[in-house]
mmCIF file of C-alpha atoms and ligand atoms in Angstrom:
data_model
loop_
_atom_site.group_PDB
_atom_site.id
_atom_site.type_symbol
_atom_site.label_atom_id
_atom_site.label_comp_id
_atom_site.label_asym_id
_atom_site.label_seq_id
_atom_site.Cartn_x
_atom_site.Cartn_y
_atom_site.Cartn_z
ATOM 1 C CA UNK A 142 -0.315 35.341 5.184
ATOM 2 C CA UNK A 143 -4.039 35.237 4.580
ATOM 3 C CA UNK A 144 -6.890 32.781 4.182
ATOM 4 C CA UNK A 145 -4.989 29.987 5.922
ATOM 5 C CA UNK A 146 -7.298 27.061 6.822
ATOM 6 C CA UNK A 147 -8.431 27.083 10.449
ATOM 7 C CA UNK A 148 -7.266 23.609 11.485
ATOM 8 C CA UNK A 149 -3.499 23.174 11.769
ATOM 9 C CA UNK A 150 -3.580 19.607 10.374
ATOM 10 C CA UNK A 151 -5.413 20.664 7.153
ATOM 11 C CA UNK A 152 -3.209 20.566 4.064
ATOM 12 C CA UNK A 153 -3.529 21.450 0.382
ATOM 13 C CA UNK A 154 -2.616 18.443 -1.789
ATOM 14 C CA UNK A 155 -0.962 19.244 -5.132
ATOM 15 C CA UNK A 156 -0.130 16.418 -7.549
ATOM 16 C CA UNK A 157 2.629 16.844 -10.130
ATOM 17 C CA UNK A 158 4.325 19.577 -8.092
ATOM 18 C CA UNK A 159 7.966 19.063 -9.088
ATOM 19 C CA UNK A 160 7.739 21.546 -11.973
ATOM 20 C CA UNK A 161 5.477 23.551 -14.248
ATOM 21 C CA UNK A 162 1.936 24.430 -13.171
ATOM 22 C CA UNK A 163 2.018 22.180 -10.081
ATOM 23 C CA UNK A 164 5.199 23.787 -8.750
ATOM 24 C CA UNK A 165 3.839 27.323 -9.180
ATOM 25 C CA UNK A 166 0.534 26.265 -7.610
ATOM 26 C CA UNK A 167 2.293 24.850 -4.552
ATOM 27 C CA UNK A 168 4.368 28.008 -4.131
ATOM 28 C CA UNK A 169 1.313 30.240 -4.576
ATOM 29 C CA UNK A 170 -0.545 28.418 -1.789
ATOM 30 C CA UNK A 171 2.611 28.588 0.344
ATOM 31 C CA UNK A 172 2.788 32.354 -0.168
ATOM 32 C CA UNK A 173 -0.760 32.579 1.214
ATOM 33 C CA UNK A 174 0.138 30.542 4.299
ATOM 34 C CA UNK A 175 -1.229 27.096 3.420
ATOM 35 C CA UNK A 176 0.498 23.910 4.538
ATOM 36 C CA UNK A 177 1.185 21.550 1.655
ATOM 37 C CA UNK A 178 1.412 17.943 0.561
ATOM 38 C CA UNK A 179 3.290 17.851 -2.746
ATOM 39 C CA UNK A 180 3.659 14.831 -5.008
ATOM 40 C CA UNK A 181 5.544 13.832 -8.110
ATOM 41 C CA UNK A 182 6.351 10.552 -9.800
ATOM 42 C CA UNK A 183 10.168 10.306 -9.856
ATOM 43 C CA UNK A 184 11.763 13.736 -9.679
ATOM 44 C CA UNK A 185 12.593 13.842 -5.943
ATOM 45 C CA UNK A 186 15.349 16.464 -6.310
ATOM 46 C CA UNK A 187 13.081 19.006 -8.013
ATOM 47 C CA UNK A 188 10.253 18.149 -5.620
ATOM 48 C CA UNK A 189 12.479 18.773 -2.621
ATOM 49 C CA UNK A 190 13.532 22.136 -4.097
ATOM 50 C CA UNK A 191 9.833 23.071 -4.121
ATOM 51 C CA UNK A 192 9.488 21.776 -0.545
ATOM 52 C CA UNK A 193 12.457 23.925 0.562
ATOM 53 C CA UNK A 194 11.015 27.016 -1.151
ATOM 54 C CA UNK A 195 7.611 26.446 0.498
ATOM 55 C CA UNK A 196 9.218 26.015 3.922
ATOM 56 C CA UNK A 197 11.186 29.197 3.277
ATOM 57 C CA UNK A 198 7.800 30.909 2.868
ATOM 58 C CA UNK A 199 6.950 29.742 6.402
ATOM 59 C CA UNK A 200 4.580 26.803 5.855
ATOM 60 C CA UNK A 201 4.792 23.060 6.494
ATOM 61 C CA UNK A 202 5.401 21.006 3.371
ATOM 62 C CA UNK A 203 5.368 17.208 3.062
ATOM 63 C CA UNK A 204 6.781 15.722 -0.146
ATOM 64 C CA UNK A 205 6.186 12.204 -1.473
ATOM 65 C CA UNK A 206 7.084 10.265 -4.590
ATOM 66 C CA UNK A 207 3.592 8.968 -5.371
ATOM 67 C CA UNK A 208 2.625 7.599 -8.762
ATOM 68 C CA UNK A 209 -0.935 8.906 -9.012
ATOM 69 C CA UNK A 210 -1.660 6.593 -11.954
ATOM 70 C CA UNK A 211 -1.402 3.671 -9.525
ATOM 71 C CA UNK A 212 -4.118 3.189 -6.878
ATOM 72 C CA UNK A 213 -1.836 1.208 -4.539
ATOM 73 C CA UNK A 214 0.615 4.096 -4.540
ATOM 74 C CA UNK A 215 -2.186 6.508 -3.556
ATOM 75 C CA UNK A 216 -3.342 4.145 -0.776
ATOM 76 C CA UNK A 217 0.213 4.051 0.586
ATOM 77 C CA UNK A 218 0.195 7.863 0.648
ATOM 78 C CA UNK A 219 -3.091 7.814 2.577
ATOM 79 C CA UNK A 220 -1.571 5.472 5.157
ATOM 80 C CA UNK A 221 1.542 7.662 5.539
ATOM 81 C CA UNK A 222 -0.605 10.777 6.041
ATOM 82 C CA UNK A 223 -2.850 8.992 8.549
ATOM 83 C CA UNK A 224 0.212 8.061 10.598
ATOM 84 C CA UNK A 225 1.225 11.733 10.592
ATOM 85 C CA UNK A 226 -2.362 12.773 11.500
ATOM 86 C CA UNK A 227 -2.510 14.999 8.460
ATOM 87 C CA UNK A 228 -5.748 15.577 6.549
ATOM 88 C CA UNK A 229 -6.499 17.071 3.160
ATOM 89 C CA UNK A 230 -8.752 20.148 2.832
ATOM 90 C CA UNK A 231 -8.105 21.008 -0.834
ATOM 91 C CA UNK A 232 -7.125 18.813 -3.779
ATOM 92 C CA UNK A 233 -5.372 20.070 -6.906
ATOM 93 C CA UNK A 234 -5.320 17.192 -9.412
ATOM 94 C CA UNK A 235 -2.604 18.573 -11.684
ATOM 95 C CA UNK A 236 -0.266 15.673 -12.596
ATOM 96 C CA UNK A 237 -0.448 14.874 -16.275
ATOM 97 C CA UNK A 238 1.425 13.627 -19.311
ATOM 98 C CA UNK A 239 0.941 14.221 -23.009
ATOM 99 C CA UNK A 240 1.287 11.832 -25.928
ATOM 100 C CA UNK A 241 1.729 13.064 -29.472
ATOM 101 C CA UNK A 242 1.057 10.816 -32.470
ATOM 102 C CA UNK A 243 -1.605 9.417 -34.763
ATOM 103 C CA UNK A 244 -4.145 7.067 -33.198
ATOM 104 C CA UNK A 245 -2.828 4.130 -35.233
ATOM 105 C CA UNK A 246 0.651 4.826 -33.827
ATOM 106 C CA UNK A 247 -0.595 5.003 -30.238
ATOM 107 C CA UNK A 248 0.326 1.794 -28.417
ATOM 108 C CA UNK A 249 -1.936 0.115 -25.885
ATOM 109 C CA UNK A 250 0.590 0.974 -23.159
ATOM 110 C CA UNK A 251 0.679 4.646 -24.331
ATOM 111 C CA UNK A 252 -3.121 4.803 -24.174
ATOM 112 C CA UNK A 253 -3.243 3.240 -20.703
ATOM 113 C CA UNK A 254 -0.507 5.505 -19.379
ATOM 114 C CA UNK A 255 -2.233 8.672 -20.571
ATOM 115 C CA UNK A 256 -5.688 7.629 -19.347
ATOM 116 C CA UNK A 257 -4.439 6.417 -15.956
ATOM 117 C CA UNK A 258 -2.126 9.391 -15.344
ATOM 118 C CA UNK A 259 -4.543 12.110 -16.461
ATOM 119 C CA UNK A 260 -7.980 10.673 -15.635
ATOM 120 C CA UNK A 261 -7.805 7.641 -13.309
ATOM 121 C CA UNK A 262 -5.518 9.672 -11.005
ATOM 122 C CA UNK A 263 -8.395 12.112 -10.354
ATOM 123 C CA UNK A 264 -10.603 9.151 -9.385
ATOM 124 C CA UNK A 265 -7.926 7.557 -7.172
ATOM 125 C CA UNK A 266 -7.062 10.795 -5.341
ATOM 126 C CA UNK A 267 -10.679 11.913 -4.895
ATOM 127 C CA UNK A 268 -11.896 8.456 -3.813
ATOM 128 C CA UNK A 269 -9.139 8.344 -1.200
ATOM 129 C CA UNK A 270 -9.387 11.837 0.291
ATOM 130 C CA UNK A 271 -13.012 12.928 -0.227
ATOM 131 C CA UNK A 272 -14.278 11.153 2.932
ATOM 132 C CA UNK A 273 -12.181 13.546 5.081
ATOM 133 C CA UNK A 274 -13.644 16.537 3.246
ATOM 134 C CA UNK A 275 -17.203 15.262 3.539
ATOM 135 C CA UNK A 276 -16.679 14.770 7.278
ATOM 136 C CA UNK A 277 -15.857 18.479 7.642
ATOM 137 C CA UNK A 278 -18.504 19.563 5.054
ATOM 138 C CA UNK A 279 -16.097 21.835 3.166
ATOM 139 C CA UNK A 280 -13.277 21.823 0.667
ATOM 140 C CA UNK A 281 -12.295 22.489 -2.919
ATOM 141 C CA UNK A 282 -11.216 20.160 -5.719
ATOM 142 C CA UNK A 283 -9.620 21.565 -8.862
ATOM 143 C CA UNK A 284 -8.769 19.313 -11.786
ATOM 144 C CA UNK A 285 -6.319 20.619 -14.379
ATOM 145 C CA UNK A 286 -7.781 19.906 -17.771
ATOM 146 C CA UNK A 287 -7.051 21.108 -21.297
ATOM 147 C CA UNK A 288 -8.778 22.884 -24.133
ATOM 148 C CA UNK A 289 -8.272 19.617 -26.044
ATOM 149 C CA UNK A 290 -10.743 18.059 -23.604
ATOM 150 C CA UNK A 291 -13.279 20.598 -24.892
ATOM 151 C CA UNK A 292 -12.521 20.504 -28.611
ATOM 152 C CA UNK A 293 -10.288 17.494 -29.349
ATOM 153 C CA UNK A 294 -6.904 17.720 -31.100
ATOM 154 C CA UNK A 295 -5.519 15.738 -34.017
ATOM 155 C CA UNK A 296 -2.518 13.603 -33.038
ATOM 156 C CA UNK A 297 -3.600 13.862 -29.383
ATOM 157 C CA UNK A 298 -6.600 11.533 -29.278
ATOM 158 C CA UNK A 299 -5.607 9.748 -26.043
ATOM 159 C CA UNK A 300 -4.779 13.056 -24.347
ATOM 160 C CA UNK A 301 -8.010 14.697 -25.579
ATOM 161 C CA UNK A 302 -10.046 11.688 -24.401
ATOM 162 C CA UNK A 303 -8.397 11.792 -20.978
ATOM 163 C CA UNK A 304 -9.118 15.500 -20.538
ATOM 164 C CA UNK A 305 -12.660 15.177 -21.908
ATOM 165 C CA UNK A 306 -13.051 12.518 -19.223
ATOM 166 C CA UNK A 307 -11.688 14.933 -16.611
ATOM 167 C CA UNK A 308 -14.304 17.502 -17.669
ATOM 168 C CA UNK A 309 -17.193 15.028 -17.315
ATOM 169 C CA UNK A 310 -15.722 13.697 -14.046
ATOM 170 C CA UNK A 311 -15.628 17.284 -12.731
ATOM 171 C CA UNK A 312 -19.230 18.092 -13.639
ATOM 172 C CA UNK A 313 -20.592 14.815 -12.243
ATOM 173 C CA UNK A 314 -18.597 14.911 -8.994
ATOM 174 C CA UNK A 315 -19.602 18.552 -8.444
ATOM 175 C CA UNK A 316 -23.251 17.453 -8.358
ATOM 176 C CA UNK A 317 -22.418 14.673 -5.917
ATOM 177 C CA UNK A 318 -20.442 16.894 -3.532
ATOM 178 C CA UNK A 319 -22.339 20.209 -3.616
ATOM 179 C CA UNK A 320 -24.679 19.033 -0.820
ATOM 180 C CA UNK A 321 -21.538 18.548 1.319
ATOM 181 C CA UNK A 322 -20.293 22.097 0.693
ATOM 182 C CA UNK A 323 -17.394 20.923 -1.492
ATOM 183 C CA UNK A 324 -16.757 22.605 -4.842
ATOM 184 C CA UNK A 325 -15.358 20.722 -7.844
ATOM 185 C CA UNK A 326 -14.109 22.683 -10.860
ATOM 186 C CA UNK A 327 -11.671 22.204 -13.716
ATOM 187 C CA UNK A 328 -9.377 24.609 -15.517
ATOM 188 C CA UNK A 329 -9.052 23.876 -19.228
ATOM 189 C CA UNK A 330 -5.621 25.277 -20.036
ATOM 190 C CA UNK A 331 -4.574 26.368 -23.497
ATOM 191 C CA UNK A 332 -0.847 26.535 -24.242
ATOM 192 C CA UNK A 333 1.065 27.123 -21.012
ATOM 193 C CA UNK A 334 4.819 27.684 -21.091
ATOM 194 C CA UNK A 335 6.157 24.595 -19.293
ATOM 195 C CA UNK A 336 8.347 21.572 -20.052
ATOM 196 C CA UNK A 337 5.259 19.855 -21.477
ATOM 197 C CA UNK A 338 5.666 22.091 -24.546
ATOM 198 C CA UNK A 339 9.454 21.751 -24.792
ATOM 199 C CA UNK A 340 9.124 19.585 -27.934
ATOM 200 C CA UNK A 341 8.039 22.716 -29.891
ATOM 201 C CA UNK A 342 10.696 24.148 -32.216
ATOM 202 C CA UNK A 343 11.186 27.961 -32.135
ATOM 203 C CA UNK A 344 9.232 28.162 -35.430
ATOM 204 C CA UNK A 345 6.347 26.035 -34.105
ATOM 205 C CA UNK A 346 6.220 28.115 -30.959
ATOM 206 C CA UNK A 347 6.124 31.350 -32.969
ATOM 207 C CA UNK A 348 3.295 29.988 -35.136
ATOM 208 C CA UNK A 349 1.382 28.896 -32.025
ATOM 209 C CA UNK A 350 1.748 32.318 -30.414
ATOM 210 C CA UNK A 351 0.593 33.947 -33.632
ATOM 211 C CA UNK A 352 -2.629 31.875 -33.431
ATOM 212 C CA UNK A 353 -3.334 32.907 -29.818
ATOM 213 C CA UNK A 354 -5.237 36.230 -29.715
ATOM 214 C CA UNK A 355 -3.313 37.282 -26.579
ATOM 215 C CA UNK A 356 -0.127 36.825 -28.635
ATOM 216 C CA UNK A 357 1.706 34.579 -26.197
ATOM 217 C CA UNK A 358 1.573 31.354 -24.238
ATOM 218 C CA UNK A 359 0.150 31.450 -20.716
ATOM 219 C CA UNK A 360 2.463 31.184 -17.734
ATOM 220 C CA UNK A 361 2.416 28.626 -14.941
ATOM 221 C CA UNK A 362 2.236 31.521 -12.455
ATOM 222 C CA UNK A 363 -0.976 32.959 -13.898
ATOM 223 C CA UNK A 364 -2.504 29.471 -13.986
ATOM 224 C CA UNK A 365 -1.583 29.037 -10.321
ATOM 225 C CA UNK A 366 -3.191 32.383 -9.441
ATOM 226 C CA UNK A 367 -6.447 31.285 -11.105
ATOM 227 C CA UNK A 368 -6.377 27.957 -9.250
ATOM 228 C CA UNK A 369 -5.804 29.731 -5.934
ATOM 229 C CA UNK A 370 -8.548 32.312 -6.591
ATOM 230 C CA UNK A 371 -11.128 29.554 -7.144
ATOM 231 C CA UNK A 372 -10.278 27.937 -3.825
ATOM 232 C CA UNK A 373 -10.949 31.186 -1.951
ATOM 233 C CA UNK A 374 -14.172 31.786 -3.861
ATOM 234 C CA UNK A 375 -17.623 30.651 -2.783
ATOM 235 C CA UNK A 376 -18.336 26.884 -3.039
ATOM 236 C CA UNK A 377 -21.440 27.963 -4.970
ATOM 237 C CA UNK A 378 -19.004 28.208 -7.907
ATOM 238 C CA UNK A 379 -18.936 24.513 -8.790
ATOM 239 C CA UNK A 380 -19.176 22.103 -11.727
ATOM 240 C CA UNK A 381 -17.451 24.572 -14.071
ATOM 241 C CA UNK A 382 -14.831 24.001 -16.760
ATOM 242 C CA UNK A 383 -13.005 27.323 -16.790
ATOM 243 C CA UNK A 384 -10.978 27.908 -19.948
ATOM 244 C CA UNK A 385 -7.640 29.731 -19.623
ATOM 245 C CA UNK A 386 -6.272 30.111 -23.145
ATOM 246 C CA UNK A 387 -5.754 33.773 -24.099
ATOM 247 C CA UNK A 388 -8.807 33.586 -26.382
ATOM 248 C CA UNK A 389 -7.251 30.764 -28.448
ATOM 249 C CA UNK A 390 -10.165 28.280 -28.724
HETATM 250 P P1 LIG B 411 4.977 19.297 -16.695
HETATM 251 O O1 LIG B 411 5.804 20.520 -16.578
HETATM 252 O O2 LIG B 411 5.349 18.253 -17.673
HETATM 253 O O3 LIG B 411 4.843 18.653 -15.209
HETATM 254 C C1 LIG B 411 4.113 17.471 -15.034
HETATM 255 C C2 LIG B 411 4.117 17.093 -13.558
HETATM 256 O O4 LIG B 411 3.289 15.918 -13.412
HETATM 257 C C3 LIG B 411 5.483 16.736 -13.010
HETATM 258 O O5 LIG B 411 5.557 17.193 -11.666
HETATM 259 C C4 LIG B 411 5.480 15.215 -13.035
HETATM 260 O O6 LIG B 411 6.307 14.624 -12.058
HETATM 261 C C5 LIG B 411 4.032 14.950 -12.686
HETATM 262 N N1 LIG B 411 3.596 13.609 -13.056
HETATM 263 C C6 LIG B 411 3.485 13.042 -14.272
HETATM 264 N N2 LIG B 411 3.051 11.797 -14.174
HETATM 265 C C7 LIG B 411 2.831 11.554 -12.862
HETATM 266 C C8 LIG B 411 2.402 10.434 -12.109
HETATM 267 N N3 LIG B 411 2.051 9.284 -12.706
HETATM 268 N N4 LIG B 411 2.326 10.541 -10.762
HETATM 269 C C9 LIG B 411 2.667 11.701 -10.142
HETATM 270 N N5 LIG B 411 3.101 12.787 -10.799
HETATM 271 C C10 LIG B 411 3.192 12.710 -12.134
HETATM 272 O O7 LIG B 411 3.472 19.656 -17.064
HETATM 273 P P2 LIG B 411 2.580 20.978 -16.905
HETATM 274 O O8 LIG B 411 2.597 21.697 -18.187
HETATM 275 O O9 LIG B 411 2.920 21.699 -15.650
HETATM 276 O O10 LIG B 411 1.146 20.283 -16.807
HETATM 277 C C11 LIG B 411 0.396 20.215 -15.602
HETATM 278 C C12 LIG B 411 -1.036 19.853 -15.967
HETATM 279 O O11 LIG B 411 -1.560 20.844 -16.853
HETATM 280 C C13 LIG B 411 -1.182 18.515 -16.700
HETATM 281 O O12 LIG B 411 -2.340 17.842 -16.258
HETATM 282 C C14 LIG B 411 -1.366 18.933 -18.146
HETATM 283 O O13 LIG B 411 -2.076 17.979 -18.920
HETATM 284 C C15 LIG B 411 -2.134 20.229 -17.980
HETATM 285 N N6 LIG B 411 -2.051 21.091 -19.156
HETATM 286 C C16 LIG B 411 -0.867 21.647 -19.518
HETATM 287 C C17 LIG B 411 -0.815 22.450 -20.661
HETATM 288 C C18 LIG B 411 0.454 23.102 -21.128
HETATM 289 O O14 LIG B 411 0.422 23.723 -22.219
HETATM 290 N N7 LIG B 411 1.562 23.035 -20.375
HETATM 291 C C19 LIG B 411 -1.979 22.663 -21.416
HETATM 292 C C20 LIG B 411 -3.160 22.076 -21.014
HETATM 293 C C21 LIG B 411 -3.187 21.298 -19.869
HETATM 294 P P3 LIG B 411 7.860 14.147 -12.389
HETATM 295 O O15 LIG B 411 8.636 15.430 -12.489
HETATM 296 O O16 LIG B 411 8.255 13.330 -11.232
HETATM 297 O O17 LIG B 411 7.778 13.407 -13.681
#
């Protein structure tokens, strides 16, 4: 164990931790001795598998089904944590969904779901837990963004807009929180090998990997390592959108 936060009631909050990047991030923090709060929307079985694996690594892990696209759900989480006298020292805003289709085929509900899950969730979680971090004048926030937030992607206008919003949110909040010793950064992921890309056929996947200079998709584990490394870096590293894409974009 190393780098564990000093206070025993300080936890790392990871949203979307039932699988993919969020799961690997939770387990990476657990392997370094950090206590965890892990969230997902409806996959309690998978979430509890992550909880069991984290506890196996010797840390405390609290799991909640919290819909981060819904502010009331986040407020309920805050209340539950207050009752347990648990506070948040690091936030990993990772939960996200994709939507694939032309803009004219994107329904109003699709648009709202993508924007609220990917972007509003960052606002809801930060608004709720930042006061605790400001009180202790330290902490790290990492928002998981996408290269499509930097460049835009055809057939992913809602998703690109949500991640472009995450990038601007990150830069603006970093300026607001730097005086309080809190860093705010985003990681703009390229193609990472998770369920989010399971719609790709073997041929599409091969073509995608051919286009990536590193010759392969990224892994959730290497994304988690980057996330962890930023949280143990100096808070002077803030307001950055760090691209992790194998040289793709
Ligand atoms: P994933 O395997 O599909 O996992 C998504 C996670 O988000 C799941 O734990 C899911 O929970 C959770 N989630 C979704 N909606 C939620 C909500 N409303 N409230 C709480 N949790 C919710 O995705 P991933 O590939 O690991 O993606 C993680 C992040 O990386 C996302 O923000 C994504 O946009 C970003 N990203 C991924 C890629 C990629 O190529 N994979 C590329 C760029 C950016 P349930 O299991 O309960 O549904």
